[in-house]
Amino acid sequence: MSNRANYEAFYRRSITDREGFWREQAALIDWHQPFDSVLDYNRPPFAKWFVNGLTNICYNAIDRHLAARGEQAAVIWVSTEVDRVEEISYRQLYQRVNAMASLLVEMGITKGDRVLIYLPMIPEAIIAMYACTRIGAVHSVVFGGFASGALASRIDDAAPKLIITADAGMRGGKVTDYKSLLRDGLAAITVEAPKVLVINRHLTTTPCPLPGEVDFAEAVVRHVGKEVPPVWVESSHPSYILYTSGTTGRPKGVQRDTGGYAVAMRASMRHIYGVEPGDVMFTGSDVGWVVGHSYIVYAPLLTGATTILYEGLPIRPDPGVWWSLVAKYHAKCMFTSPTAIRLLKKTGVEWIRKYDLSCLRTLFLAGEPLDKETHRWVSEALHGSVVDNYWQTETGWPILTNFAGLGLLDLKFGSPTVPAYGYETLLMDEHTGEKVGANAKGSLMIKPPLPPGCMTTVWGDDARFVETYFSRFKELYYATFDYAMVDDDGYYFIMGRDDDVINVAGHRLGTREVEEALCTHPSVAEAAAVGIKDDLKGQEIEAFVVLMSNVVPPSEDELKNVVVRQIGGIAKPKFLHIVTALPKTRSGKVIRRAILAIAEGRDPGDLPTIEDAKTLDIIRDAVHLR
Ligand code: PRX
């Protein structure tokens, strides 16, 4: 059978015999108690997978492999920031996770409690995540690049009992003081203050004691050698919350289950990524993003593979560092973002050619559009297959992809190929709500139930889950908020977001978040942020700010830094202009589309509802000055 026919049969079965298909996939993990039925879909769009099955993710990712691969490396930590390498075998990981789990239990953490993890790329980040899932606690990892405002809103929403943090992280040789960011975040919360557990790396010279903090190294000593039995949880028990941005300023807590996620992760390694027990996978991302959760932390270990955890930049000490890791540790599969590859492309192909990369079977890229040029360049440089895969924090694993495991389909540059098994995708006309045919643009929708591994609800807010994702058209379909097109061969092309989400270097940010951060400055009356095209990062942020009357104008840098302090460096606007007015509709809504068009040098077109067309000139003049 050709790869295409094989894929089609596999895909069709996942839709027409959904329960039979996923029953088979569920055998890829261990169940403490078998499930009664594969799917409960009595309350659309809420899907419960593997009903009444009991399992544990940590058990499946660690304990299960001890007999056959206890001495195999589970995690290889490489830090070019502090010049260290640590290989942690499955047995050592088991011991370290148990010790931390035992400490968490002593600190009063039990099943269902939330634990916020705010850590750099160190082994303790992975250990903390597994210590939580071992005891049924729900982790909420906050990306280390986020600052105090982002932390505070996530603490308020998840109400964690405990925060696990470090004194500091390092990026490009520069120290980021995590504890002072956390202190500022804690000062702004409205919920009860959580306990704080600190992993001290001795990187910062400015001590910042937090009230009641516990030093991890001191506290864990009493727990070394202890074993904590895995807490068997229902398949639908939440494993974690991961916040992501949307149209509104308030980030949404994407909630994931346990059984469905474990099955989806292991299955995706087999069919999509082509990774099996004993293989090595290197994912150049951050544990604070969904790609890190799924393909640094969970999927590789659920598979019995080795994961590489890299702390540092891809171009430091030199632009060959990632390829050197692939070659040295024989990575079979690598995964990163298009931005990282565009960055490496600028430094020249010789950095790739320097290494014997024959071990590398496939490079996967996701998180933002992969332009044809970069796709072609990296495929030629590697003499190998480079797979563009499209998905979201919400889904946890690819919606559209090619398949290293099942057998690669013909590649088309610019296309993330075809729907993954389990996803019934369709395109709908955004105005009429009718299905669109081949070669026409539409909103990419998924017919529910969403497959295992996808978000099960918005944390603490079922209504918001339905309103946000399932209320686009009259049918109860899941909205991805991306435009797409399908060609005559069934290949998909993603054409950008259809909401106000900006994607900077694969980092998803809401325009509203940036605007709200700017408005915390006492001199700012209102603000508009747009994502303008950028050759390296895909998009960059350009912001326009209107000041209160009679204030001394702050400098542009001061305003940019407000965003950095509130959200983090990833959200820093590239350009910021102080203007006297913003283009608005007669009902008072800022017309971001018009601002974006002008900022990108395009004609904003007809704007029949604009209140004052002169505001367009104000934006034009500001943009001319950059
Ligand atoms: O707009 C799409 C874009 O990134 C969004 C999801 O971002 P996030 O929640 O951070 O999850 C990233 C998981 C890989 C999508 O709605 N996006 C992601 N992958 C692609 C993409 N756009 C085009 N091509 C892709 N391969």
XYZ file of C-alpha atoms in Angstrom, residues 20-588:
569
model
C -12.419 0.951 17.939
C -9.553 3.148 16.771
C -8.933 4.783 20.146
C -9.425 1.528 22.045
C -6.422 0.215 20.140
C -4.374 3.344 20.852
C -5.273 3.132 24.551
C -3.359 -0.141 24.737
C -0.157 1.885 24.260
C -0.295 2.878 27.928
C -0.887 0.953 31.169
C -4.196 1.167 32.998
C -4.544 0.424 36.694
C -8.208 -0.240 36.093
C -9.523 -0.711 32.573
C -12.036 1.798 31.225
C -15.723 0.836 30.836
C -16.221 2.635 27.565
C -14.023 4.548 25.154
C -16.037 7.749 24.943
C -18.795 9.522 26.814
C -20.199 12.251 24.590
C -23.545 12.783 26.277
C -22.885 16.423 27.002
C -21.547 17.996 23.796
C -19.060 19.576 23.313
C -17.582 18.070 26.504
C -15.928 14.744 25.707
C -14.779 12.221 28.287
C -12.309 9.667 26.997
C -11.720 6.222 28.507
C -14.558 6.448 30.991
C -13.857 5.173 34.507
C -10.367 4.003 33.579
C -7.787 4.616 36.289
C -4.225 5.496 35.414
C -1.327 7.798 36.246
C 0.852 9.728 33.798
C 3.952 9.656 35.971
C 3.681 5.892 36.403
C 3.370 5.465 32.646
C 6.275 7.798 31.895
C 8.716 6.539 34.523
C 7.859 3.483 36.684
C 6.695 1.461 33.706
C 10.121 1.653 32.046
C 12.253 0.849 35.081
C 12.498 -2.887 34.479
C 13.591 -2.689 30.845
C 15.399 0.650 30.732
C 16.217 1.787 34.260
C 19.778 2.666 33.254
C 18.840 4.358 29.963
C 18.970 8.156 29.965
C 15.502 9.601 30.408
C 16.615 13.233 30.371
C 19.839 14.711 29.039
C 20.130 18.244 30.356
C 22.520 20.506 28.499
C 22.991 24.060 29.670
C 25.216 26.376 27.683
C 24.269 29.063 30.183
C 25.929 27.476 33.211
C 28.124 25.053 31.220
C 26.718 21.840 32.568
C 25.566 18.518 31.218
C 23.596 16.040 33.296
C 22.373 12.655 32.128
C 19.524 11.404 34.256
C 18.608 7.735 33.883
C 15.042 6.516 34.276
C 16.000 5.120 37.683
C 17.525 8.385 38.843
C 14.539 10.290 37.542
C 12.273 7.912 39.455
C 14.205 8.633 42.641
C 14.235 12.389 42.177
C 10.560 12.568 41.271
C 9.667 10.437 44.289
C 11.721 12.596 46.625
C 10.037 15.742 45.371
C 6.592 14.107 45.451
C 7.227 13.080 49.058
C 8.139 16.683 49.906
C 4.986 17.964 48.174
C 2.885 15.533 50.211
C 4.587 16.755 53.384
C 3.773 20.325 52.353
C 0.112 19.368 52.243
C -0.393 18.962 48.500
C -2.990 16.357 47.579
C -4.995 15.209 44.560
C -6.640 18.098 42.731
C -4.544 20.851 44.348
C -2.914 23.253 41.933
C 0.849 23.792 41.901
C 2.270 26.649 39.880
C 5.683 25.962 38.381
C 7.775 28.987 37.409
C 11.167 27.596 36.493
C 13.906 27.927 33.912
C 14.987 25.023 31.705
C 16.478 22.863 34.446
C 15.801 19.203 35.285
C 13.756 20.264 38.316
C 11.138 21.657 35.932
C 10.513 18.161 34.553
C 10.854 16.602 38.003
C 8.306 19.027 39.459
C 5.797 18.349 36.678
C 6.029 14.599 37.219
C 6.000 14.954 41.027
C 2.653 16.719 40.614
C 1.085 14.228 38.236
C 2.363 11.398 40.442
C 0.192 12.570 43.330
C -2.726 13.796 41.212
C -1.900 17.480 41.773
C -2.637 19.753 38.811
C 0.357 21.737 37.600
C 0.228 25.096 35.939
C 3.586 25.909 34.381
C 4.178 29.580 33.679
C 6.798 30.280 31.004
C 9.944 31.706 32.611
C 9.900 34.644 30.200
C 6.637 35.919 31.650
C 6.785 38.742 34.178
C 4.844 39.818 37.256
C 1.519 40.843 35.704
C 1.213 37.617 33.732
C 2.143 35.650 36.858
C -0.419 37.438 39.022
C -3.323 36.806 36.638
C -2.411 33.116 36.420
C -2.093 32.786 40.213
C -5.481 34.457 40.642
C -7.122 32.137 38.158
C -5.591 28.816 39.232
C -5.412 29.601 42.978
C -2.396 27.327 43.545
C -1.518 26.046 47.006
C 2.166 26.079 46.148
C 4.549 27.809 43.738
C 7.794 26.122 42.743
C 10.384 28.575 41.490
C 14.133 29.175 41.247
C 16.271 32.082 42.315
C 17.104 32.851 38.711
C 17.356 31.804 35.113
C 19.950 32.716 32.510
C 19.527 33.683 28.902
C 22.398 34.612 26.669
C 24.595 34.974 29.768
C 22.213 37.430 31.405
C 20.623 36.577 34.741
C 16.841 36.926 35.140
C 15.825 37.221 38.733
C 12.756 34.983 39.017
C 12.119 35.682 42.681
C 11.791 39.427 42.336
C 9.351 38.963 39.443
C 7.423 36.525 41.609
C 7.501 38.920 44.577
C 5.933 41.650 42.400
C 3.415 39.151 41.065
C 2.450 38.010 44.558
C 1.970 41.624 45.625
C -0.786 41.954 43.015
C -2.819 38.771 43.649
C -6.293 38.672 45.151
C -6.335 34.999 46.216
C -4.722 33.538 49.324
C -0.917 33.620 49.109
C 0.487 30.198 48.106
C 3.493 28.577 49.763
C 6.768 28.975 47.876
C 9.430 26.331 47.242
C 12.704 27.688 45.856
C 15.343 25.861 43.863
C 18.450 27.824 44.573
C 20.932 27.866 41.719
C 23.070 30.534 43.388
C 22.974 32.635 40.254
C 21.843 35.935 41.647
C 23.697 38.294 43.932
C 20.588 40.212 44.983
C 18.814 38.137 47.621
C 15.058 38.461 47.592
C 13.566 36.464 50.452
C 9.881 35.657 50.056
C 7.696 35.225 53.143
C 7.729 31.616 54.371
C 9.763 30.291 51.445
C 11.161 26.778 51.686
C 14.589 25.971 50.277
C 14.264 22.899 48.090
C 17.781 21.526 48.620
C 17.438 21.734 52.398
C 13.933 20.335 52.528
C 14.361 17.472 50.079
C 17.231 15.882 52.008
C 14.743 14.231 54.364
C 12.874 12.730 51.418
C 15.728 11.198 49.458
C 15.094 7.479 49.077
C 11.393 7.757 49.865
C 8.854 6.271 47.489
C 5.418 7.703 46.929
C 2.952 5.329 45.298
C 1.342 6.854 42.203
C -2.165 8.118 42.893
C -4.467 6.338 40.458
C -6.776 8.959 39.023
C -9.795 8.774 36.748
C -8.958 9.227 33.098
C -10.812 12.563 33.103
C -8.898 13.900 36.111
C -7.084 17.121 35.133
C -3.367 16.604 34.664
C -2.521 20.224 34.065
C -3.585 23.739 33.177
C -1.686 25.779 30.607
C -2.659 29.379 29.982
C -2.888 30.793 26.507
C -3.935 34.040 24.872
C -7.026 34.802 22.865
C -9.093 37.769 21.877
C -9.817 38.986 25.391
C -7.190 40.297 27.771
C -7.718 37.501 30.285
C -5.678 34.391 29.359
C -7.572 31.111 29.283
C -6.545 28.103 31.344
C -6.466 25.208 28.901
C -7.336 22.134 30.990
C -6.084 18.721 29.951
C -7.216 15.310 31.207
C -4.997 12.386 32.202
C -5.898 9.239 30.238
C -6.711 10.910 26.938
C -3.545 12.981 27.040
C -1.289 10.033 27.891
C -2.750 7.970 25.049
C -2.590 10.863 22.565
C 1.032 11.595 23.442
C 2.218 8.015 23.046
C 0.187 7.517 19.866
C 1.563 10.702 18.293
C 5.118 9.525 18.901
C 4.382 6.300 17.071
C 2.361 7.559 14.124
C 3.477 11.156 13.635
C 6.958 11.662 15.086
C 8.188 8.138 14.432
C 9.831 7.813 17.855
C 9.979 4.482 19.704
C 11.424 3.272 23.039
C 15.169 3.874 23.237
C 15.168 6.629 20.588
C 16.359 10.162 21.325
C 14.257 13.263 20.728
C 15.465 16.844 20.896
C 12.828 19.522 21.161
C 14.224 23.042 21.088
C 11.396 24.842 22.859
C 10.606 25.752 26.459
C 8.818 23.639 29.058
C 6.561 26.652 29.639
C 4.931 26.279 26.200
C 2.696 23.550 24.929
C 5.416 22.188 22.640
C 7.608 21.771 25.715
C 4.853 20.141 27.778
C 4.053 17.640 25.069
C 7.349 17.008 23.300
C 10.057 17.745 25.865
C 8.339 16.435 28.980
C 5.473 14.030 28.373
C 5.512 12.277 25.003
C 9.197 11.213 24.968
C 9.072 9.692 28.444
C 5.657 8.101 27.960
C 7.386 6.398 25.023
C 10.474 5.229 26.931
C 12.644 7.469 24.779
C 15.319 9.965 25.833
C 14.540 13.661 25.857
C 17.110 16.448 25.544
C 16.440 19.462 27.729
C 18.445 22.438 26.499
C 18.976 25.632 28.470
C 20.456 28.342 26.298
C 20.229 30.059 22.955
C 20.448 28.214 19.616
C 23.344 30.443 18.493
C 25.498 30.433 21.589
C 28.370 29.579 21.980
C 28.009 29.209 18.207
C 25.214 28.538 15.697
C 26.194 24.871 15.485
C 25.287 24.067 19.070
C 21.929 22.404 18.348
C 23.317 20.302 15.516
C 26.207 19.277 17.765
C 23.659 17.925 20.260
C 21.772 16.032 17.563
C 25.019 14.435 16.391
C 26.447 13.744 19.857
C 23.329 12.145 21.324
C 22.059 10.568 18.069
C 18.725 12.302 18.061
C 16.361 10.616 15.651
C 13.750 13.337 15.825
C 14.094 17.054 16.331
C 11.362 19.597 16.879
C 11.548 23.391 17.005
C 9.985 26.580 15.638
C 10.345 28.153 12.197
C 11.805 31.277 13.865
C 14.683 29.272 15.325
C 15.445 27.844 11.875
C 15.245 31.307 10.264
C 17.720 32.524 12.863
C 20.098 29.660 12.054
C 19.597 30.200 8.317
C 21.070 33.681 8.673
C 24.244 32.223 10.145
C 24.903 29.958 7.165
C 24.596 26.353 6.102
C 28.173 25.556 7.135
C 27.055 25.171 10.746
C 24.811 22.318 9.720
C 27.328 20.754 7.368
C 29.912 20.602 10.130
C 28.131 17.665 11.779
C 27.249 14.136 10.827
C 23.476 14.284 11.131
C 22.735 10.910 9.555
C 20.979 9.878 12.792
C 18.316 12.553 12.300
C 15.333 11.097 10.523
C 12.921 14.037 10.694
C 12.861 17.658 11.753
C 9.446 18.900 12.855
C 8.560 22.599 12.871
C 5.457 24.160 14.411
C 4.053 27.139 16.222
C 3.779 29.655 13.388
C 3.684 29.658 9.600
C 6.716 28.046 7.968
C 7.577 30.064 4.877
C 8.444 28.107 1.726
C 11.951 29.539 1.473
C 12.933 28.427 4.976
C 11.304 25.025 4.457
C 13.258 24.514 1.247
C 16.506 25.812 2.724
C 16.473 23.581 5.770
C 15.360 20.501 3.799
C 18.295 20.963 1.437
C 20.720 21.745 4.232
C 19.764 18.581 6.124
C 19.252 16.417 3.015
C 16.262 15.147 4.889
C 12.621 15.426 5.674
C 11.314 18.520 7.376
C 7.716 18.337 8.514
C 5.554 21.384 9.069
C 2.896 20.580 11.658
C 0.039 22.806 12.710
C -1.624 22.734 16.112
C -2.484 24.793 19.175
C -2.110 24.926 22.939
C -5.723 23.805 23.007
C -5.125 20.565 21.111
C -1.799 19.549 22.657
C -0.737 17.625 19.530
C -0.903 18.097 15.748
C -4.155 18.870 13.938
C -2.475 18.990 10.533
C 0.746 17.152 9.869
C 2.799 14.729 7.851
C 3.675 11.350 9.354
C 7.197 10.083 9.985
C 5.747 7.044 11.740
C 2.995 5.997 9.355
C 5.074 6.823 6.272
C 5.671 10.276 4.839
C 3.292 11.699 2.270
C 4.625 13.798 -0.598
C 5.730 17.150 0.690
C 4.414 20.500 -0.496
C 6.326 23.526 0.716
C 4.025 25.928 2.533
C 1.563 23.230 3.590
C 1.353 21.384 6.934
C -0.076 18.540 4.821
C -3.269 16.783 5.929
C -5.472 16.279 9.011
C -4.103 14.007 11.699
C -6.178 10.927 12.628
C -8.975 11.854 15.019
C -9.526 15.363 13.664
C -12.521 15.942 11.428
C -11.509 19.272 9.934
C -13.561 21.481 7.654
C -13.499 25.033 6.309
C -16.435 27.391 6.624
C -17.137 30.733 5.028
C -16.788 33.275 7.806
C -19.755 35.318 6.607
C -22.276 32.727 5.460
C -21.264 29.858 7.740
C -21.436 27.527 4.717
C -18.796 24.915 4.003
C -16.258 26.063 1.422
C -14.815 23.790 -1.252
C -11.312 23.285 -2.616
C -9.041 26.272 -3.233
C -11.177 28.771 -1.323
C -10.333 30.434 1.978
C -12.389 29.615 5.061
C -12.278 29.441 8.844
C -10.697 26.183 9.954
C -13.117 24.282 12.185
C -13.060 20.864 13.861
C -16.151 18.770 14.210
C -16.343 17.554 17.823
C -15.810 15.457 19.817
C -12.226 16.664 19.949
C -9.912 13.631 20.022
C -8.095 12.443 23.165
C -5.391 14.793 24.459
C -7.177 18.010 23.512
C -8.393 20.514 26.078
C -11.419 19.285 27.990
C -12.578 22.708 29.187
C -11.391 26.149 30.268
C -10.193 25.861 33.857
C -13.036 26.768 36.174
C -15.251 28.055 33.381
C -17.193 25.534 31.284
C -19.334 28.315 29.847
C -16.282 30.129 28.510
C -15.138 26.914 26.804
C -18.415 26.689 24.895
C -18.680 30.429 24.207
C -15.098 30.848 23.065
C -14.615 27.782 20.928
C -17.987 26.390 19.942
C -20.171 29.401 19.219
C -18.802 30.581 15.913
C -21.478 29.166 13.636
C -24.830 27.602 14.251
C -23.339 24.098 14.377
C -21.426 23.099 17.467
C -17.997 23.148 15.781
C -14.629 23.925 17.382
C -13.081 27.138 16.009
C -9.300 27.223 15.587
C -9.413 30.967 14.771
C -7.175 30.356 11.771
C -7.992 30.858 8.105
C -7.027 28.018 5.824
C -7.382 26.667 2.315
C -7.411 23.100 0.993
C -6.077 22.256 -2.462
C -7.310 19.582 -4.850
C -5.081 16.954 -3.220
C -6.534 17.621 0.232
C -3.439 19.510 1.419
C -4.081 22.363 3.852
C -2.515 25.821 3.795
C -2.786 28.022 6.892
C -3.406 31.652 6.032
C -3.170 33.374 9.408
C -5.338 34.090 12.432
C -8.847 35.417 12.064
C -8.832 36.987 15.548
C -6.621 39.465 17.394
C -3.843 37.078 18.280
C -0.254 38.039 17.473
C 2.375 35.355 16.977
C 5.890 36.620 17.746
C 8.513 33.948 17.138
C 5.950 31.235 17.814
C 4.819 32.928 21.033
C 1.138 33.596 21.110
C 0.032 36.953 22.526
C -3.287 38.754 22.520
C -3.381 42.342 21.270
C -5.626 43.087 24.259
C -2.979 41.823 26.698
C -0.372 44.203 25.292
C -2.831 47.092 25.253
C -3.932 46.453 28.832
C -0.307 46.325 29.944
C 0.331 49.727 28.304
C -2.756 51.148 29.977
C -1.345 50.367 33.423
C 1.011 53.323 32.888
C -0.572 56.310 34.664
C -0.109 58.634 31.674
C -1.691 56.322 29.090
C -5.315 56.900 28.129
C -5.631 54.209 25.469
C -3.519 51.956 23.304
C -3.692 49.785 20.209
C -1.297 46.970 19.362
C -0.962 45.123 16.067
C 1.261 42.314 14.788
C 3.247 43.451 11.744
C 5.063 41.066 9.385
C 8.678 40.358 10.268
C 11.147 38.329 8.234
C 12.741 36.663 11.232
C 10.081 36.335 13.909
C 7.044 36.044 11.664
C 5.450 38.994 13.413
C 6.553 41.863 15.638
C 4.425 44.133 17.798
C 3.798 47.751 16.852
C 1.918 49.830 19.431
C 0.169 53.192 19.302
C -0.512 55.054 22.513
C -2.748 58.036 23.295
C -1.765 59.935 26.447
C -3.958 61.577 29.080
C -4.200 65.326 28.672
C -1.749 67.543 30.531
C 0.846 64.880 31.340
C 4.575 65.059 30.748
C 4.998 62.573 27.882
C 6.917 59.454 28.985
C 9.650 58.249 26.655
C 8.864 55.460 24.193
C 11.327 53.208 25.999
C 9.575 53.777 29.297
C 6.308 52.685 27.729
C 7.863 49.649 26.076
C 9.299 48.663 29.428
C 5.880 48.738 31.033
C 4.967 45.868 28.734
C 8.186 44.043 29.587
C 7.501 44.365 33.308
C 3.881 43.328 32.994
C 4.041 40.511 30.457
C 7.730 39.862 29.731
C 10.417 40.517 27.139
C 8.636 38.439 24.477
C 5.866 41.059 24.331
C 8.117 44.120 24.009
C 6.845 46.220 21.093
C 9.415 46.684 18.332
C 7.912 50.080 17.497
C 5.865 52.326 19.764
C 4.357 55.669 18.828
C 2.657 58.312 20.919
C -0.275 59.591 18.839
C -3.122 62.026 19.407
C -5.933 59.679 18.342
C -6.680 56.133 17.125
C -8.945 55.193 14.204
C -12.273 54.090 15.625
C -15.691 53.074 14.433
C -18.644 55.281 15.232
C -19.474 52.905 18.051
C -16.033 53.527 19.545
